[in-house]
Amino acid sequence: MTKPSMTKKVKVEIVMLVTLTLSAVAIWYYFGRPEAGSTRAASSAVAKYKPMGVENPRIHWDRLDEAQQTEYETVGRDIFTGGLPPPSPPPVPIPQPVDNGSTSRPPPPPPPQLPLKYFGYGAAQADSGRRAFLTDGATVCIVAEGDTILGHYRVTKISHANLEFEDMGTARRGVSVIEDQGPAF
């Protein structure tokens, strides 16, 4: 009987296996062991290390308290330009009002105006509060009581005829009356 001969494919696979195994052993040998110079350098660095000379390692509470209580006082110099700032203008004397016997006060400022148009109200659910519909022409905002509009106005009350709001910057209150938009075309 004759021995079965290996096919060409099996021979190629065996040659590839031997080649890859030898490559893996060579890579492991080359990268797996440390270099002689690196261990010498590391040991000399450890030998040269000297700890800091700290006389007393306790926390200096008195110095810490003093640093925390220090107030910053400016000298008027701008650190970004490198020079001193221009001198401040001399104080302008405030004219004293002439007392002619009348106690007239300046009129109070007008109430703030909401830059959006209040055109309706509604409720999302039977138990929920009212919602106001506001528009600036292109977009519609739906807000509830307590919501902030444009980051500047807070809605305080929504009724069927008007919307009460507060200017958060000045704490003044204003009212916006419901406006009819007219028929839609």
PDB file of C-alpha atoms in Angstrom:
ATOM      1  CA  MET A   1       0.000   0.000   0.000  1.00  0.00           C
ATOM      2  CA  THR A   2       1.112   3.464  -0.692  1.00  0.00           C
ATOM      3  CA  LYS A   3       1.072   6.231   1.803  1.00  0.00           C
ATOM      4  CA  PRO A   4      -1.397   8.951   1.182  1.00  0.00           C
ATOM      5  CA  SER A   5       0.466  12.022   0.042  1.00  0.00           C
ATOM      6  CA  MET A   6      -0.163  15.405   1.505  1.00  0.00           C
ATOM      7  CA  THR A   7      -2.017  17.813  -0.651  1.00  0.00           C
ATOM      8  CA  LYS A   8      -0.534  21.073  -1.688  1.00  0.00           C
ATOM      9  CA  LYS A   9      -2.985  22.988   0.514  1.00  0.00           C
ATOM     10  CA  VAL A  10      -1.925  21.129   3.674  1.00  0.00           C
ATOM     11  CA  LYS A  11       1.756  21.750   2.896  1.00  0.00           C
ATOM     12  CA  VAL A  12       1.137  25.499   2.516  1.00  0.00           C
ATOM     13  CA  GLU A  13      -0.787  25.562   5.802  1.00  0.00           C
ATOM     14  CA  ILE A  14       2.030  23.811   7.665  1.00  0.00           C
ATOM     15  CA  VAL A  15       4.632  26.194   6.240  1.00  0.00           C
ATOM     16  CA  MET A  16       2.482  29.192   7.259  1.00  0.00           C
ATOM     17  CA  LEU A  17       2.024  27.757  10.763  1.00  0.00           C
ATOM     18  CA  VAL A  18       5.756  27.276  11.252  1.00  0.00           C
ATOM     19  CA  THR A  19       6.492  30.779   9.881  1.00  0.00           C
ATOM     20  CA  LEU A  20       3.941  32.461  12.173  1.00  0.00           C
ATOM     21  CA  THR A  21       5.144  30.497  15.203  1.00  0.00           C
ATOM     22  CA  LEU A  22       8.770  31.523  14.596  1.00  0.00           C
ATOM     23  CA  SER A  23       7.690  35.165  14.125  1.00  0.00           C
ATOM     24  CA  ALA A  24       5.730  35.102  17.386  1.00  0.00           C
ATOM     25  CA  VAL A  25       8.706  33.640  19.289  1.00  0.00           C
ATOM     26  CA  ALA A  26      11.057  36.271  17.831  1.00  0.00           C
ATOM     27  CA  ILE A  27       8.703  39.139  18.741  1.00  0.00           C
ATOM     28  CA  TRP A  28       8.173  37.792  22.261  1.00  0.00           C
ATOM     29  CA  TYR A  29      11.932  37.433  22.760  1.00  0.00           C
ATOM     30  CA  TYR A  30      12.673  40.930  21.445  1.00  0.00           C
ATOM     31  CA  PHE A  31       9.928  42.841  23.313  1.00  0.00           C
ATOM     32  CA  GLY A  32       9.425  40.581  26.315  1.00  0.00           C
ATOM     33  CA  ARG A  33      12.653  41.248  28.195  1.00  0.00           C
ATOM     34  CA  PRO A  34      13.705  44.643  29.599  1.00  0.00           C
ATOM     35  CA  GLU A  35      16.677  46.482  28.243  1.00  0.00           C
ATOM     36  CA  ALA A  36      19.785  46.545  30.384  1.00  0.00           C
ATOM     37  CA  GLY A  37      20.087  50.367  30.294  1.00  0.00           C
ATOM     38  CA  SER A  38      16.559  51.027  31.490  1.00  0.00           C
ATOM     39  CA  THR A  39      16.971  49.110  34.751  1.00  0.00           C
ATOM     40  CA  ARG A  40      20.224  50.915  35.439  1.00  0.00           C
ATOM     41  CA  ALA A  41      18.617  54.317  34.806  1.00  0.00           C
ATOM     42  CA  ALA A  42      15.660  53.513  37.068  1.00  0.00           C
ATOM     43  CA  SER A  43      17.856  52.326  39.913  1.00  0.00           C
ATOM     44  CA  SER A  44      20.099  55.408  39.677  1.00  0.00           C
ATOM     45  CA  ALA A  45      17.031  57.700  39.776  1.00  0.00           C
ATOM     46  CA  VAL A  46      15.822  55.982  42.942  1.00  0.00           C
ATOM     47  CA  ALA A  47      19.271  56.291  44.485  1.00  0.00           C
ATOM     48  CA  LYS A  48      19.414  60.057  43.768  1.00  0.00           C
ATOM     49  CA  TYR A  49      15.992  60.773  45.360  1.00  0.00           C
ATOM     50  CA  LYS A  50      16.125  62.973  48.425  1.00  0.00           C
ATOM     51  CA  PRO A  51      12.930  63.778  50.348  1.00  0.00           C
ATOM     52  CA  MET A  52      12.004  67.397  50.998  1.00  0.00           C
ATOM     53  CA  GLY A  53      13.356  68.878  54.158  1.00  0.00           C
ATOM     54  CA  VAL A  54      10.164  69.523  56.161  1.00  0.00           C
ATOM     55  CA  GLU A  55      10.977  70.570  59.703  1.00  0.00           C
ATOM     56  CA  ASN A  56       7.484  70.177  61.127  1.00  0.00           C
ATOM     57  CA  PRO A  57       4.873  68.306  59.075  1.00  0.00           C
ATOM     58  CA  ARG A  58       1.885  69.519  61.132  1.00  0.00           C
ATOM     59  CA  ILE A  59      -0.690  71.858  59.574  1.00  0.00           C
ATOM     60  CA  HIS A  60      -0.048  75.486  60.424  1.00  0.00           C
ATOM     61  CA  TRP A  61      -3.592  76.547  61.320  1.00  0.00           C
ATOM     62  CA  ASP A  62      -2.586  80.087  62.238  1.00  0.00           C
ATOM     63  CA  ARG A  63      -1.114  80.693  58.768  1.00  0.00           C
ATOM     64  CA  LEU A  64      -4.168  79.139  57.124  1.00  0.00           C
ATOM     65  CA  ASP A  65      -6.571  81.361  59.099  1.00  0.00           C
ATOM     66  CA  GLU A  66      -4.503  84.432  58.258  1.00  0.00           C
ATOM     67  CA  ALA A  67      -4.555  83.590  54.555  1.00  0.00           C
ATOM     68  CA  GLN A  68      -8.316  83.013  54.568  1.00  0.00           C
ATOM     69  CA  GLN A  69      -9.018  86.342  56.273  1.00  0.00           C
ATOM     70  CA  THR A  70      -6.898  88.362  53.870  1.00  0.00           C
ATOM     71  CA  GLU A  71      -8.923  90.866  51.843  1.00  0.00           C
ATOM     72  CA  TYR A  72      -7.903  91.682  48.305  1.00  0.00           C
ATOM     73  CA  GLU A  73      -7.217  95.362  47.749  1.00  0.00           C
ATOM     74  CA  THR A  74      -6.636  96.613  44.247  1.00  0.00           C
ATOM     75  CA  VAL A  75      -4.055  99.248  43.465  1.00  0.00           C
ATOM     76  CA  GLY A  76      -5.940 100.328  40.358  1.00  0.00           C
ATOM     77  CA  ARG A  77      -3.586  98.655  37.912  1.00  0.00           C
ATOM     78  CA  ASP A  78      -5.022  96.642  35.051  1.00  0.00           C
ATOM     79  CA  ILE A  79      -2.994  93.432  34.812  1.00  0.00           C
ATOM     80  CA  PHE A  80      -4.007  92.907  31.195  1.00  0.00           C
ATOM     81  CA  THR A  81      -2.767  96.186  29.769  1.00  0.00           C
ATOM     82  CA  GLY A  82       0.310  96.646  31.930  1.00  0.00           C
ATOM     83  CA  GLY A  83      -0.341 100.262  32.765  1.00  0.00           C
ATOM     84  CA  LEU A  84      -2.302 102.289  35.211  1.00  0.00           C
ATOM     85  CA  PRO A  85      -5.905 103.050  34.324  1.00  0.00           C
ATOM     86  CA  PRO A  86      -6.776 106.589  33.296  1.00  0.00           C
ATOM     87  CA  PRO A  87      -7.545 108.835  36.227  1.00  0.00           C
ATOM     88  CA  SER A  88     -11.202 109.017  37.147  1.00  0.00           C
ATOM     89  CA  PRO A  89     -12.962 112.238  36.205  1.00  0.00           C
ATOM     90  CA  PRO A  90     -13.477 114.722  39.002  1.00  0.00           C
ATOM     91  CA  PRO A  91     -16.805 114.324  40.752  1.00  0.00           C
ATOM     92  CA  VAL A  92     -19.549 116.418  39.243  1.00  0.00           C
ATOM     93  CA  PRO A  93     -21.475 118.340  41.848  1.00  0.00           C
ATOM     94  CA  ILE A  94     -25.096 117.295  42.002  1.00  0.00           C
ATOM     95  CA  PRO A  95     -27.346 120.300  41.799  1.00  0.00           C
ATOM     96  CA  GLN A  96     -29.608 120.584  44.794  1.00  0.00           C
ATOM     97  CA  PRO A  97     -33.281 121.001  43.977  1.00  0.00           C
ATOM     98  CA  VAL A  98     -34.631 124.408  44.666  1.00  0.00           C
ATOM     99  CA  ASP A  99     -37.335 124.263  47.284  1.00  0.00           C
ATOM    100  CA  ASN A 100     -40.026 126.612  46.097  1.00  0.00           C
ATOM    101  CA  GLY A 101     -42.622 125.341  48.515  1.00  0.00           C
ATOM    102  CA  SER A 102     -44.119 122.624  46.318  1.00  0.00           C
ATOM    103  CA  THR A 103     -43.487 118.957  46.977  1.00  0.00           C
ATOM    104  CA  SER A 104     -43.659 117.622  43.454  1.00  0.00           C
ATOM    105  CA  ARG A 105     -42.258 114.224  42.774  1.00  0.00           C
ATOM    106  CA  PRO A 106     -41.320 112.952  39.369  1.00  0.00           C
ATOM    107  CA  PRO A 107     -44.045 110.837  37.817  1.00  0.00           C
ATOM    108  CA  PRO A 108     -43.672 107.090  38.318  1.00  0.00           C
ATOM    109  CA  PRO A 109     -42.219 105.173  35.396  1.00  0.00           C
ATOM    110  CA  PRO A 110     -44.721 103.616  33.012  1.00  0.00           C
ATOM    111  CA  PRO A 111     -45.607  99.963  33.623  1.00  0.00           C
ATOM    112  CA  PRO A 112     -43.508  97.444  31.687  1.00  0.00           C
ATOM    113  CA  GLN A 113     -44.799  96.262  28.330  1.00  0.00           C
ATOM    114  CA  LEU A 114     -44.644  92.610  27.277  1.00  0.00           C
ATOM    115  CA  PRO A 115     -42.938  92.319  23.860  1.00  0.00           C
ATOM    116  CA  LEU A 116     -45.246  89.428  22.934  1.00  0.00           C
ATOM    117  CA  LYS A 117     -48.919  89.519  21.960  1.00  0.00           C
ATOM    118  CA  TYR A 118     -51.366  87.726  24.306  1.00  0.00           C
ATOM    119  CA  PHE A 119     -53.994  86.208  22.035  1.00  0.00           C
ATOM    120  CA  GLY A 120     -55.658  83.429  24.012  1.00  0.00           C
ATOM    121  CA  TYR A 121     -55.765  80.993  26.891  1.00  0.00           C
ATOM    122  CA  GLY A 122     -56.751  77.410  27.572  1.00  0.00           C
ATOM    123  CA  ALA A 123     -56.158  74.385  29.785  1.00  0.00           C
ATOM    124  CA  ALA A 124     -54.321  71.179  28.923  1.00  0.00           C
ATOM    125  CA  GLN A 125     -56.387  69.016  31.300  1.00  0.00           C
ATOM    126  CA  ALA A 126     -59.417  69.613  33.470  1.00  0.00           C
ATOM    127  CA  ASP A 127     -57.324  69.742  36.669  1.00  0.00           C
ATOM    128  CA  SER A 128     -54.432  71.779  35.306  1.00  0.00           C
ATOM    129  CA  GLY A 129     -54.180  75.547  35.500  1.00  0.00           C
ATOM    130  CA  ARG A 130     -54.695  77.912  32.636  1.00  0.00           C
ATOM    131  CA  ARG A 131     -52.158  78.293  29.866  1.00  0.00           C
ATOM    132  CA  ALA A 132     -51.610  81.553  27.995  1.00  0.00           C
ATOM    133  CA  PHE A 133     -50.850  81.691  24.280  1.00  0.00           C
ATOM    134  CA  LEU A 134     -48.358  84.377  23.269  1.00  0.00           C
ATOM    135  CA  THR A 135     -46.889  85.190  19.875  1.00  0.00           C
ATOM    136  CA  ASP A 136     -44.315  87.477  18.340  1.00  0.00           C
ATOM    137  CA  GLY A 137     -45.747  86.984  14.861  1.00  0.00           C
ATOM    138  CA  ALA A 138     -43.855  83.869  13.766  1.00  0.00           C
ATOM    139  CA  THR A 139     -43.654  81.691  16.884  1.00  0.00           C
ATOM    140  CA  VAL A 140     -46.201  80.796  19.542  1.00  0.00           C
ATOM    141  CA  CYS A 141     -45.283  80.393  23.228  1.00  0.00           C
ATOM    142  CA  ILE A 142     -47.495  78.523  25.682  1.00  0.00           C
ATOM    143  CA  VAL A 143     -46.880  79.474  29.311  1.00  0.00           C
ATOM    144  CA  ALA A 144     -48.469  78.743  32.695  1.00  0.00           C
ATOM    145  CA  GLU A 145     -48.615  80.833  35.852  1.00  0.00           C
ATOM    146  CA  GLY A 146     -45.139  81.029  37.381  1.00  0.00           C
ATOM    147  CA  ASP A 147     -43.329  80.431  34.077  1.00  0.00           C
ATOM    148  CA  THR A 148     -40.636  82.782  32.783  1.00  0.00           C
ATOM    149  CA  ILE A 149     -41.000  84.483  29.393  1.00  0.00           C
ATOM    150  CA  LEU A 150     -37.869  85.467  27.444  1.00  0.00           C
ATOM    151  CA  GLY A 151     -35.844  85.015  30.642  1.00  0.00           C
ATOM    152  CA  HIS A 152     -37.025  88.431  31.850  1.00  0.00           C
ATOM    153  CA  TYR A 153     -40.758  88.303  32.673  1.00  0.00           C
ATOM    154  CA  ARG A 154     -42.595  85.999  35.111  1.00  0.00           C
ATOM    155  CA  VAL A 155     -46.290  85.224  34.565  1.00  0.00           C
ATOM    156  CA  THR A 156     -48.222  85.887  37.791  1.00  0.00           C
ATOM    157  CA  LYS A 157     -51.879  85.442  36.733  1.00  0.00           C
ATOM    158  CA  ILE A 158     -53.775  84.343  33.647  1.00  0.00           C
ATOM    159  CA  SER A 159     -57.406  85.384  33.280  1.00  0.00           C
ATOM    160  CA  HIS A 160     -59.867  85.357  30.413  1.00  0.00           C
ATOM    161  CA  ALA A 161     -59.289  89.050  29.648  1.00  0.00           C
ATOM    162  CA  ASN A 162     -55.663  89.762  30.550  1.00  0.00           C
ATOM    163  CA  LEU A 163     -52.272  88.370  31.499  1.00  0.00           C
ATOM    164  CA  GLU A 164     -50.510  89.767  34.564  1.00  0.00           C
ATOM    165  CA  PHE A 165     -46.718  89.581  34.651  1.00  0.00           C
ATOM    166  CA  GLU A 166     -43.733  90.860  36.607  1.00  0.00           C
ATOM    167  CA  ASP A 167     -40.503  92.285  35.222  1.00  0.00           C
ATOM    168  CA  MET A 168     -37.892  90.279  37.155  1.00  0.00           C
ATOM    169  CA  GLY A 169     -35.201  92.925  36.679  1.00  0.00           C
ATOM    170  CA  THR A 170     -37.154  95.783  38.255  1.00  0.00           C
ATOM    171  CA  ALA A 171     -39.914  93.893  40.161  1.00  0.00           C
ATOM    172  CA  ARG A 172     -42.503  96.098  38.446  1.00  0.00           C
ATOM    173  CA  ARG A 173     -45.795  94.555  37.440  1.00  0.00           C
ATOM    174  CA  GLY A 174     -47.601  94.912  34.148  1.00  0.00           C
ATOM    175  CA  VAL A 175     -50.753  93.728  32.407  1.00  0.00           C
ATOM    176  CA  SER A 176     -51.154  92.554  28.837  1.00  0.00           C
ATOM    177  CA  VAL A 177     -54.731  92.607  27.486  1.00  0.00           C
ATOM    178  CA  ILE A 178     -55.946  89.802  25.235  1.00  0.00           C
ATOM    179  CA  GLU A 179     -55.876  90.856  21.603  1.00  0.00           C
ATOM    180  CA  ASP A 180     -58.024  89.561  18.824  1.00  0.00           C
ATOM    181  CA  GLN A 181     -56.032  88.303  15.885  1.00  0.00           C
ATOM    182  CA  GLY A 182     -58.878  88.622  13.459  1.00  0.00           C
ATOM    183  CA  PRO A 183     -59.987  85.980  11.008  1.00  0.00           C
ATOM    184  CA  ALA A 184     -57.463  83.591   9.558  1.00  0.00           C
ATOM    185  CA  PHE A 185     -57.205  83.708   5.733  1.00  0.00           C
TER     186      PHE A 185
END
